[in-house]
PDB file of C-alpha atoms in Angstrom:
ATOM      1  CA  MET A   1      -1.404  16.717  12.427  1.00 86.00           C
ATOM      2  CA  ALA A   2      -4.501  15.740  14.511  1.00 93.00           C
ATOM      3  CA  THR A   3      -4.131  12.227  16.632  1.00 95.00           C
ATOM      4  CA  THR A   4      -6.733  10.021  17.733  1.00 94.00           C
ATOM      5  CA  LEU A   5      -6.645   6.472  19.788  1.00 93.00           C
ATOM      6  CA  VAL A   6      -8.420   3.180  17.500  1.00 94.00           C
ATOM      7  CA  HIS A   7      -8.136  -0.329  19.219  1.00 88.00           C
ATOM      8  CA  GLY A   8      -4.885   1.103  21.676  1.00 93.00           C
ATOM      9  CA  ILE A   9      -3.242   2.630  18.871  1.00 96.00           C
ATOM     10  CA  THR A  10      -2.590   6.072  18.247  1.00 97.00           C
ATOM     11  CA  LEU A  11      -2.970   7.389  15.067  1.00 97.00           C
ATOM     12  CA  ALA A  12      -1.417  10.325  13.450  1.00 98.00           C
ATOM     13  CA  TYR A  13      -3.765  12.203  10.368  1.00 98.00           C
ATOM     14  CA  VAL A  14      -4.212  15.241   8.759  1.00 97.00           C
ATOM     15  CA  ASP A  15      -8.089  16.312   7.914  1.00 97.00           C
ATOM     16  CA  GLU A  16      -8.589  18.937   5.865  1.00 97.00           C
ATOM     17  CA  GLY A  17     -11.669  20.543   3.879  1.00 97.00           C
ATOM     18  CA  SER A  18     -15.006  19.457   3.056  1.00 96.00           C
ATOM     19  CA  GLY A  19     -17.295  17.723   1.013  1.00 96.00           C
ATOM     20  CA  ASP A  20     -17.252  14.445  -0.118  1.00 96.00           C
ATOM     21  CA  PRO A  21     -14.761  12.123   1.725  1.00 98.00           C
ATOM     22  CA  VAL A  22     -11.295  11.161   0.189  1.00 98.00           C
ATOM     23  CA  VAL A  23      -8.940   9.064   1.853  1.00 98.00           C
ATOM     24  CA  LEU A  24      -5.072   8.663   1.345  1.00 98.00           C
ATOM     25  CA  LEU A  25      -3.138   5.651   2.265  1.00 98.00           C
ATOM     26  CA  HIS A  26       0.732   6.108   1.720  1.00 98.00           C
ATOM     27  CA  GLY A  27       3.349   3.584   0.723  1.00 96.00           C
ATOM     28  CA  TRP A  28       5.607   1.562   2.993  1.00 95.00           C
ATOM     29  CA  GLY A  29       8.299   3.847   4.837  1.00 93.00           C
ATOM     30  CA  GLY A  30       5.944   6.719   4.075  1.00 95.00           C
ATOM     31  CA  GLN A  31       3.435   8.890   6.035  1.00 96.00           C
ATOM     32  CA  ALA A  32       0.832  11.688   5.651  1.00 97.00           C
ATOM     33  CA  VAL A  33       3.311  14.077   4.868  1.00 96.00           C
ATOM     34  CA  SER A  34       4.059  12.095   1.380  1.00 94.00           C
ATOM     35  CA  MET A  35       0.824  12.487   0.073  1.00 96.00           C
ATOM     36  CA  THR A  36       1.082  16.707   0.715  1.00 97.00           C
ATOM     37  CA  PRO A  37       0.923  17.338  -3.560  1.00 96.00           C
ATOM     38  CA  LEU A  38      -2.618  15.184  -3.389  1.00 97.00           C
ATOM     39  CA  ILE A  39      -3.656  16.832  -0.048  1.00 98.00           C
ATOM     40  CA  VAL A  40      -3.347  20.489  -1.687  1.00 97.00           C
ATOM     41  CA  GLY A  41      -4.878  19.536  -4.842  1.00 96.00           C
ATOM     42  CA  LEU A  42      -8.005  18.116  -3.781  1.00 97.00           C
ATOM     43  CA  ARG A  43      -8.920  19.633  -0.239  1.00 97.00           C
ATOM     44  CA  ASP A  44     -10.525  22.737  -1.834  1.00 96.00           C
ATOM     45  CA  ARG A  45     -13.520  20.331  -3.030  1.00 96.00           C
ATOM     46  CA  TYR A  46     -13.644  17.149  -0.798  1.00 98.00           C
ATOM     47  CA  ARG A  47     -13.141  16.450   2.923  1.00 98.00           C
ATOM     48  CA  VAL A  48      -9.466  14.671   2.765  1.00 98.00           C
ATOM     49  CA  LEU A  49      -7.686  12.282   5.451  1.00 98.00           C
ATOM     50  CA  ALA A  50      -4.170  11.257   5.236  1.00 98.00           C
ATOM     51  CA  PHE A  51      -3.125   8.671   7.626  1.00 97.00           C
ATOM     52  CA  ASP A  52       0.200   7.699   9.330  1.00 98.00           C
ATOM     53  CA  LEU A  53      -0.743   4.044   9.226  1.00 98.00           C
ATOM     54  CA  PRO A  54       0.547   2.283  12.133  1.00 98.00           C
ATOM     55  CA  GLY A  55       4.136   1.886  12.335  1.00 97.00           C
ATOM     56  CA  PHE A  56       5.027   4.964  10.432  1.00 96.00           C
ATOM     57  CA  GLY A  57       5.074   8.605  11.144  1.00 96.00           C
ATOM     58  CA  GLY A  58       3.231   9.522  14.550  1.00 97.00           C
ATOM     59  CA  SER A  59       1.304   6.622  14.622  1.00 98.00           C
ATOM     60  CA  SER A  60       2.304   3.917  17.235  1.00 97.00           C
ATOM     61  CA  PRO A  61       2.648   0.249  15.608  1.00 96.00           C
ATOM     62  CA  PRO A  62       0.852  -2.537  15.547  1.00 96.00           C
ATOM     63  CA  PRO A  63       0.673  -4.714  18.750  1.00 95.00           C
ATOM     64  CA  VAL A  64       1.705  -7.770  16.642  1.00 96.00           C
ATOM     65  CA  PRO A  65       2.805  -8.440  12.941  1.00 96.00           C
ATOM     66  CA  TRP A  66      -0.067  -7.138  10.626  1.00 97.00           C
ATOM     67  CA  GLY A  67      -0.273  -8.303   7.087  1.00 97.00           C
ATOM     68  CA  THR A  68      -3.224  -6.479   4.713  1.00 97.00           C
ATOM     69  CA  PRO A  69      -6.325  -7.549   6.271  1.00 97.00           C
ATOM     70  CA  GLU A  70      -5.070  -6.377   9.730  1.00 98.00           C
ATOM     71  CA  TYR A  71      -4.109  -2.907   8.296  1.00 98.00           C
ATOM     72  CA  ALA A  72      -7.711  -2.459   5.981  1.00 98.00           C
ATOM     73  CA  ALA A  73      -9.710  -3.496   9.439  1.00 98.00           C
ATOM     74  CA  PHE A  74      -7.827  -1.047  11.011  1.00 98.00           C
ATOM     75  CA  VAL A  75      -8.362   1.653   8.225  1.00 98.00           C
ATOM     76  CA  GLN A  76     -11.930   1.014   8.094  1.00 98.00           C
ATOM     77  CA  GLU A  77     -12.394   0.981  12.200  1.00 97.00           C
ATOM     78  CA  ALA A  78     -10.311   4.552  11.989  1.00 97.00           C
ATOM     79  CA  VAL A  79     -12.452   6.236   9.142  1.00 98.00           C
ATOM     80  CA  ALA A  80     -15.770   4.977  10.569  1.00 97.00           C
ATOM     81  CA  SER A  81     -14.976   6.382  14.187  1.00 96.00           C
ATOM     82  CA  LEU A  82     -14.392   9.692  12.099  1.00 96.00           C
ATOM     83  CA  GLY A  83     -18.271   9.620  11.190  1.00 95.00           C
ATOM     84  CA  ILE A  84     -17.208   8.855   7.824  1.00 97.00           C
ATOM     85  CA  PRO A  85     -19.187   5.490   6.476  1.00 96.00           C
ATOM     86  CA  ARG A  86     -18.448   5.368   2.658  1.00 97.00           C
ATOM     87  CA  ALA A  87     -15.645   7.213   1.079  1.00 98.00           C
ATOM     88  CA  THR A  88     -13.043   7.067  -1.769  1.00 98.00           C
ATOM     89  CA  TYR A  89      -9.932   5.580  -1.546  1.00 98.00           C
ATOM     90  CA  ILE A  90      -6.363   6.791  -2.960  1.00 98.00           C
ATOM     91  CA  GLY A  91      -4.034   4.273  -2.308  1.00 98.00           C
ATOM     92  CA  HIS A  92      -0.169   4.235  -3.225  1.00 98.00           C
ATOM     93  CA  SER A  93       2.161   1.260  -3.273  1.00 97.00           C
ATOM     94  CA  PHE A  94       1.419  -0.375   0.155  1.00 97.00           C
ATOM     95  CA  GLY A  95      -1.607   1.779   0.763  1.00 98.00           C
ATOM     96  CA  GLY A  96      -3.081   0.367  -2.783  1.00 98.00           C
ATOM     97  CA  ARG A  97      -2.737  -2.967  -1.313  1.00 98.00           C
ATOM     98  CA  ILE A  98      -4.985  -1.582   1.634  1.00 98.00           C
ATOM     99  CA  ALA A  99      -7.488  -0.276  -0.528  1.00 98.00           C
ATOM    100  CA  ILE A 100      -8.258  -2.840  -3.159  1.00 98.00           C
ATOM    101  CA  TRP A 101      -8.577  -5.143   0.125  1.00 98.00           C
ATOM    102  CA  LEU A 102     -11.243  -3.105   1.285  1.00 98.00           C
ATOM    103  CA  ALA A 103     -12.744  -2.485  -1.738  1.00 98.00           C
ATOM    104  CA  ALA A 104     -13.358  -6.312  -2.228  1.00 98.00           C
ATOM    105  CA  HIS A 105     -14.391  -7.268   1.466  1.00 98.00           C
ATOM    106  CA  ALA A 106     -16.306  -4.159   2.578  1.00 98.00           C
ATOM    107  CA  PRO A 107     -17.819  -2.832  -0.752  1.00 98.00           C
ATOM    108  CA  GLU A 108     -20.282  -0.598   0.975  1.00 98.00           C
ATOM    109  CA  THR A 109     -17.560   1.381   2.334  1.00 98.00           C
ATOM    110  CA  VAL A 110     -15.572   2.240  -0.961  1.00 98.00           C
ATOM    111  CA  GLN A 111     -17.490   4.840  -3.229  1.00 97.00           C
ATOM    112  CA  ALA A 112     -14.610   5.008  -5.504  1.00 98.00           C
ATOM    113  CA  LEU A 113     -11.006   3.742  -5.801  1.00 98.00           C
ATOM    114  CA  VAL A 114      -7.622   5.030  -6.954  1.00 98.00           C
ATOM    115  CA  LEU A 115      -4.515   2.786  -7.102  1.00 98.00           C
ATOM    116  CA  VAL A 116      -1.306   4.942  -7.776  1.00 98.00           C
ATOM    117  CA  ASP A 117       1.646   2.775  -8.518  1.00 98.00           C
ATOM    118  CA  ALA A 118      -0.141   0.174  -6.461  1.00 98.00           C
ATOM    119  CA  ALA A 119       1.375  -3.056  -4.998  1.00 97.00           C
ATOM    120  CA  GLY A 120      -0.512  -6.564  -4.765  1.00 96.00           C
ATOM    121  CA  ILE A 121       0.826  -8.642  -8.357  1.00 95.00           C
ATOM    122  CA  LYS A 122       3.087 -11.120  -6.684  1.00 87.00           C
ATOM    123  CA  PRO A 123       6.190 -10.890  -9.088  1.00 77.00           C
ATOM    124  CA  PRO A 124       6.376 -14.379 -11.229  1.00 67.00           C
ATOM    125  CA  ALA A 125       8.919 -17.021  -9.531  1.00 60.00           C
ATOM    126  CA  THR A 126      11.212 -16.937 -11.998  1.00 61.00           C
ATOM    127  CA  PHE A 127      14.283 -19.621 -11.723  1.00 56.00           C
ATOM    128  CA  ARG A 128      16.774 -16.560 -10.535  1.00 68.00           C
ATOM    129  CA  ARG A 129      13.872 -15.671  -7.846  1.00 64.00           C
ATOM    130  CA  ARG A 130      13.455 -19.288  -6.982  1.00 64.00           C
ATOM    131  CA  MET A 131      17.359 -20.184  -5.855  1.00 62.00           C
ATOM    132  CA  ARG A 132      17.775 -16.875  -4.231  1.00 62.00           C
ATOM    133  CA  ARG A 133      14.849 -17.845  -1.923  1.00 66.00           C
ATOM    134  CA  LEU A 134      15.871 -21.612  -1.533  1.00 61.00           C
ATOM    135  CA  PHE A 135      19.454 -20.187  -0.618  1.00 56.00           C
ATOM    136  CA  TYR A 136      18.170 -17.630   2.030  1.00 53.00           C
ATOM    137  CA  LYS A 137      15.949 -20.024   3.885  1.00 71.00           C
ATOM    138  CA  THR A 138      18.502 -22.543   4.074  1.00 70.00           C
ATOM    139  CA  ALA A 139      21.118 -20.747   5.161  1.00 60.00           C
ATOM    140  CA  GLN A 140      18.248 -19.454   7.772  1.00 65.00           C
ATOM    141  CA  THR A 141      18.252 -22.861   9.117  1.00 75.00           C
ATOM    142  CA  VAL A 142      21.829 -23.112   9.438  1.00 68.00           C
ATOM    143  CA  LEU A 143      22.127 -20.208  10.963  1.00 66.00           C
ATOM    144  CA  ARG A 144      19.789 -21.115  13.602  1.00 77.00           C
ATOM    145  CA  LEU A 145      21.717 -24.330  14.525  1.00 75.00           C
ATOM    146  CA  PRO A 146      22.257 -24.517  18.460  1.00 83.00           C
ATOM    147  CA  ILE A 147      26.300 -24.867  17.487  1.00 81.00           C
ATOM    148  CA  LEU A 148      26.382 -21.057  16.769  1.00 74.00           C
ATOM    149  CA  GLY A 149      25.677 -19.877  20.464  1.00 82.00           C
ATOM    150  CA  ALA A 150      25.279 -16.267  20.730  1.00 80.00           C
ATOM    151  CA  LYS A 151      26.330 -15.174  17.326  1.00 77.00           C
ATOM    152  CA  GLY A 152      23.456 -16.708  15.437  1.00 74.00           C
ATOM    153  CA  PRO A 153      21.121 -13.369  16.026  1.00 76.00           C
ATOM    154  CA  ALA A 154      23.629 -11.297  14.414  1.00 75.00           C
ATOM    155  CA  LEU A 155      24.508 -13.710  11.580  1.00 66.00           C
ATOM    156  CA  ARG A 156      21.133 -13.762  10.576  1.00 61.00           C
ATOM    157  CA  GLU A 157      20.523 -10.430  10.758  1.00 69.00           C
ATOM    158  CA  ARG A 158      23.894  -9.939   8.432  1.00 73.00           C
ATOM    159  CA  LEU A 159      22.133 -12.477   6.120  1.00 57.00           C
ATOM    160  CA  ALA A 160      18.690 -10.706   6.201  1.00 65.00           C
ATOM    161  CA  MET A 161      20.696  -7.014   5.320  1.00 65.00           C
ATOM    162  CA  ARG A 162      22.726  -8.808   1.916  1.00 68.00           C
ATOM    163  CA  PHE A 163      19.381 -10.387   1.330  1.00 61.00           C
ATOM    164  CA  GLY A 164      16.457  -8.232   2.274  1.00 63.00           C
ATOM    165  CA  SER A 165      14.988  -5.288   0.299  1.00 67.00           C
ATOM    166  CA  ALA A 166      15.487  -1.857   1.042  1.00 70.00           C
ATOM    167  CA  ASP A 167      12.076  -1.694   2.641  1.00 68.00           C
ATOM    168  CA  TYR A 168      12.697  -5.076   4.555  1.00 68.00           C
ATOM    169  CA  ARG A 169      15.938  -3.606   5.931  1.00 71.00           C
ATOM    170  CA  ALA A 170      14.365  -0.325   6.960  1.00 71.00           C
ATOM    171  CA  VAL A 171      12.660  -1.859   9.552  1.00 77.00           C
ATOM    172  CA  SER A 172      13.013  -4.463  12.505  1.00 78.00           C
ATOM    173  CA  GLY A 173      10.993  -6.046  14.961  1.00 89.00           C
ATOM    174  CA  VAL A 174       7.247  -6.113  14.569  1.00 94.00           C
ATOM    175  CA  MET A 175       7.394  -4.050  11.838  1.00 94.00           C
ATOM    176  CA  ARG A 176       9.452  -6.446   9.627  1.00 91.00           C
ATOM    177  CA  SER A 177       7.119  -9.207   9.998  1.00 91.00           C
ATOM    178  CA  SER A 178       4.565  -7.038   8.882  1.00 95.00           C
ATOM    179  CA  PHE A 179       6.426  -6.365   5.903  1.00 91.00           C
ATOM    180  CA  VAL A 180       7.194  -9.831   5.242  1.00 88.00           C
ATOM    181  CA  LYS A 181       3.106 -10.917   5.986  1.00 92.00           C
ATOM    182  CA  THR A 182       2.513  -7.904   3.533  1.00 93.00           C
ATOM    183  CA  VAL A 183       4.373  -8.751   0.455  1.00 90.00           C
ATOM    184  CA  ASN A 184       3.857 -12.568   0.567  1.00 86.00           C
ATOM    185  CA  LEU A 185       0.259 -11.861  -0.577  1.00 92.00           C
ATOM    186  CA  ASP A 186      -0.951 -12.065  -3.809  1.00 94.00           C
ATOM    187  CA  LEU A 187      -4.225  -9.821  -4.145  1.00 97.00           C
ATOM    188  CA  SER A 188      -5.004 -10.570  -7.439  1.00 96.00           C
ATOM    189  CA  GLU A 189      -8.415 -12.906  -6.217  1.00 96.00           C
ATOM    190  CA  CYS A 190      -9.287  -9.580  -4.619  1.00 98.00           C
ATOM    191  CA  MET A 191      -8.964  -7.568  -7.604  1.00 98.00           C
ATOM    192  CA  ARG A 192     -11.648  -9.706  -9.603  1.00 97.00           C
ATOM    193  CA  ALA A 193     -14.331  -8.933  -6.940  1.00 98.00           C
ATOM    194  CA  ILE A 194     -14.002  -5.093  -7.143  1.00 98.00           C
ATOM    195  CA  ALA A 195     -16.726  -3.299  -8.296  1.00 97.00           C
ATOM    196  CA  ALA A 196     -16.315   0.114  -7.546  1.00 97.00           C
ATOM    197  CA  PRO A 197     -14.975   2.662 -10.152  1.00 97.00           C
ATOM    198  CA  THR A 198     -11.402   2.047 -10.549  1.00 98.00           C
ATOM    199  CA  LEU A 199      -8.490   4.262 -12.050  1.00 98.00           C
ATOM    200  CA  LEU A 200      -5.078   3.516 -11.861  1.00 98.00           C
ATOM    201  CA  ILE A 201      -2.125   5.778 -12.240  1.00 98.00           C
ATOM    202  CA  TRP A 202       1.108   4.489 -12.975  1.00 98.00           C
ATOM    203  CA  GLY A 203       4.586   5.648 -13.490  1.00 98.00           C
ATOM    204  CA  GLU A 204       5.722   4.281 -17.052  1.00 97.00           C
ATOM    205  CA  LYS A 205       9.532   3.532 -15.387  1.00 97.00           C
ATOM    206  CA  ASP A 206       8.279   2.653 -12.270  1.00 97.00           C
ATOM    207  CA  GLN A 207      10.799   0.264 -10.789  1.00 93.00           C
ATOM    208  CA  ALA A 208       9.189  -0.908  -8.076  1.00 93.00           C
ATOM    209  CA  THR A 209       5.846  -1.876  -9.183  1.00 96.00           C
ATOM    210  CA  PRO A 210       5.881  -1.558 -13.118  1.00 96.00           C
ATOM    211  CA  ILE A 211       3.484  -0.931 -15.516  1.00 97.00           C
ATOM    212  CA  THR A 212       2.583  -4.373 -15.867  1.00 96.00           C
ATOM    213  CA  ASP A 213       1.111  -4.812 -12.731  1.00 97.00           C
ATOM    214  CA  GLY A 214      -0.517  -1.699 -13.675  1.00 98.00           C
ATOM    215  CA  ARG A 215      -1.696  -3.632 -16.748  1.00 97.00           C
ATOM    216  CA  THR A 216      -2.629  -6.665 -14.858  1.00 97.00           C
ATOM    217  CA  MET A 217      -4.802  -5.005 -12.337  1.00 98.00           C
ATOM    218  CA  GLU A 218      -6.611  -2.887 -15.759  1.00 98.00           C
ATOM    219  CA  ARG A 219      -7.193  -6.657 -16.671  1.00 98.00           C
ATOM    220  CA  LEU A 220      -8.532  -8.055 -13.494  1.00 98.00           C
ATOM    221  CA  ILE A 221     -10.717  -5.322 -12.010  1.00 98.00           C
ATOM    222  CA  ARG A 222     -13.512  -4.682 -13.716  1.00 97.00           C
ATOM    223  CA  GLY A 223     -14.295  -1.590 -15.402  1.00 97.00           C
ATOM    224  CA  SER A 224     -11.044   0.017 -14.630  1.00 98.00           C
ATOM    225  CA  ARG A 225      -9.437   2.473 -16.434  1.00 98.00           C
ATOM    226  CA  LEU A 226      -5.313   2.706 -16.408  1.00 98.00           C
ATOM    227  CA  ILE A 227      -3.266   5.796 -17.181  1.00 98.00           C
ATOM    228  CA  ALA A 228       0.300   5.869 -17.340  1.00 98.00           C
ATOM    229  CA  VAL A 229       2.472   9.034 -16.508  1.00 98.00           C
ATOM    230  CA  ALA A 230       5.395   9.868 -18.954  1.00 97.00           C
ATOM    231  CA  GLY A 231       8.467   9.622 -17.321  1.00 97.00           C
ATOM    232  CA  ALA A 232       7.691   8.961 -14.038  1.00 98.00           C
ATOM    233  CA  GLY A 233       8.729   6.441 -11.511  1.00 97.00           C
ATOM    234  CA  HIS A 234       7.140   4.797  -8.696  1.00 97.00           C
ATOM    235  CA  PHE A 235       6.367   7.783  -6.911  1.00 97.00           C
ATOM    236  CA  SER A 236       4.616   9.381 -10.378  1.00 98.00           C
ATOM    237  CA  TYR A 237       2.099  11.406  -7.954  1.00 97.00           C
ATOM    238  CA  LEU A 238       5.561  13.276  -7.239  1.00 97.00           C
ATOM    239  CA  ASP A 239       7.405  13.277 -10.569  1.00 97.00           C
ATOM    240  CA  SER A 240       4.141  14.558 -12.103  1.00 97.00           C
ATOM    241  CA  PRO A 241       1.827  16.186  -9.331  1.00 97.00           C
ATOM    242  CA  SER A 242       0.069  19.000 -12.042  1.00 97.00           C
ATOM    243  CA  PHE A 243      -0.467  15.843 -14.233  1.00 98.00           C
ATOM    244  CA  VAL A 244      -2.111  13.338 -11.605  1.00 98.00           C
ATOM    245  CA  ASN A 245      -3.975  16.030  -9.574  1.00 97.00           C
ATOM    246  CA  ALA A 246      -5.627  16.842 -12.683  1.00 97.00           C
ATOM    247  CA  VAL A 247      -6.213  12.840 -13.745  1.00 98.00           C
ATOM    248  CA  VAL A 248      -7.359  12.256 -10.474  1.00 98.00           C
ATOM    249  CA  SER A 249     -10.012  15.855 -10.049  1.00 96.00           C
ATOM    250  CA  ALA A 250     -11.479  14.794 -13.392  1.00 97.00           C
ATOM    251  CA  PHE A 251     -12.147  11.418 -12.538  1.00 97.00           C
ATOM    252  CA  LEU A 252     -13.080  12.221  -8.987  1.00 96.00           C
ATOM    253  CA  HIS A 253     -15.781  15.121 -10.281  1.00 93.00           C
ATOM    254  CA  GLY A 254     -17.173  11.853 -12.775  1.00 92.00           C
ATOM    255  CA  THR A 255     -17.941   9.170 -10.364  1.00 87.00           C
ATOM    256  CA  ARG A 256     -19.407  11.834  -8.340  1.00 73.00           C
ATOM    257  CA  GLU A 257     -21.878  13.310 -11.151  1.00 65.00           C
ATOM    258  CA  GLY A 258     -22.462   9.664 -11.781  1.00 62.00           C
ATOM    259  CA  ALA A 259     -23.535   8.700  -8.226  1.00 65.00           C
ATOM    260  CA  LYS A 260     -25.890  11.945  -8.804  1.00 61.00           C
ATOM    261  CA  GLY A 261     -27.340  10.221 -11.724  1.00 53.00           C
TER     262      GLY A 261
END
C-alpha cells in the first residue's frame, strides 16, 4: 500500500490498474483490503483507488470527531490530490454514506455511483427503540452526577458496552464520537439530489442495512436500479464476489459507453 499526507492526516491507500478512475470506500471498521474482490475484478480495466479511511487500517484518525460531511470532504480532497477530478465511486455501508454525500454536494466530481448494502436511511422510531434511547440517555445523565465521583466514567463505559452496537463498542475516543455523528445523520434528502447514474446492490439477507433500505434508496434516487444478491448478507460483494463483480462491470461499461454517446 502507498501512503500520502492529506491535511495532516496519513492516508494509506491502494492504487492499481489504469483507465477511468474508480474509488472504493469501505464500511465502518473495514479498510482497503476489505474491498479486495472488487479491486481484483476491476483493476484490469480501470484505475482503482481504495482508501483506508481516517481512523481505520493504516490511516491516522481525524483530529476531531467527524461525521459524513467531513469524511466526504476529506475523500474529495484526497482523490483530487492524486490528480483525479472526476471518478466513479463504489461505497459499501459507511462508505456508501460518503459516496451519497459526494454525489449530492459535489456532483461534478462523481461520474457514477455504486452503493453496496449502503447506510444512510435512518431506521423508523419504533416504540421499543424510543424507550431504549430514553432509558440510555436518562442513565447517562444519572451516571454523571458528582456523587458518583471517580466511578462515573467506568459506569458510563459499562452502560455503553451494554447498549451500544458492535461498531460503537469496537471504538473509543474520537472514533466513537465520529460513529455517533455518522449514524445519526439521515441522508434521504441527499439521495433526492443525486443525478449521477446509480446502481444499488444489496444482499437479500442483509440484517445491518436491510434490503428495505435499498428499496427506499431506489425510490429516492432518480433513475437508480436495485439488484438483489440471493443468499447474501451485509457483505454481498464478499458473499457473492463473481456475481457482484459481473454486475458492477456491466454497469460501469454501460455508463462509460453512455458518456461517450
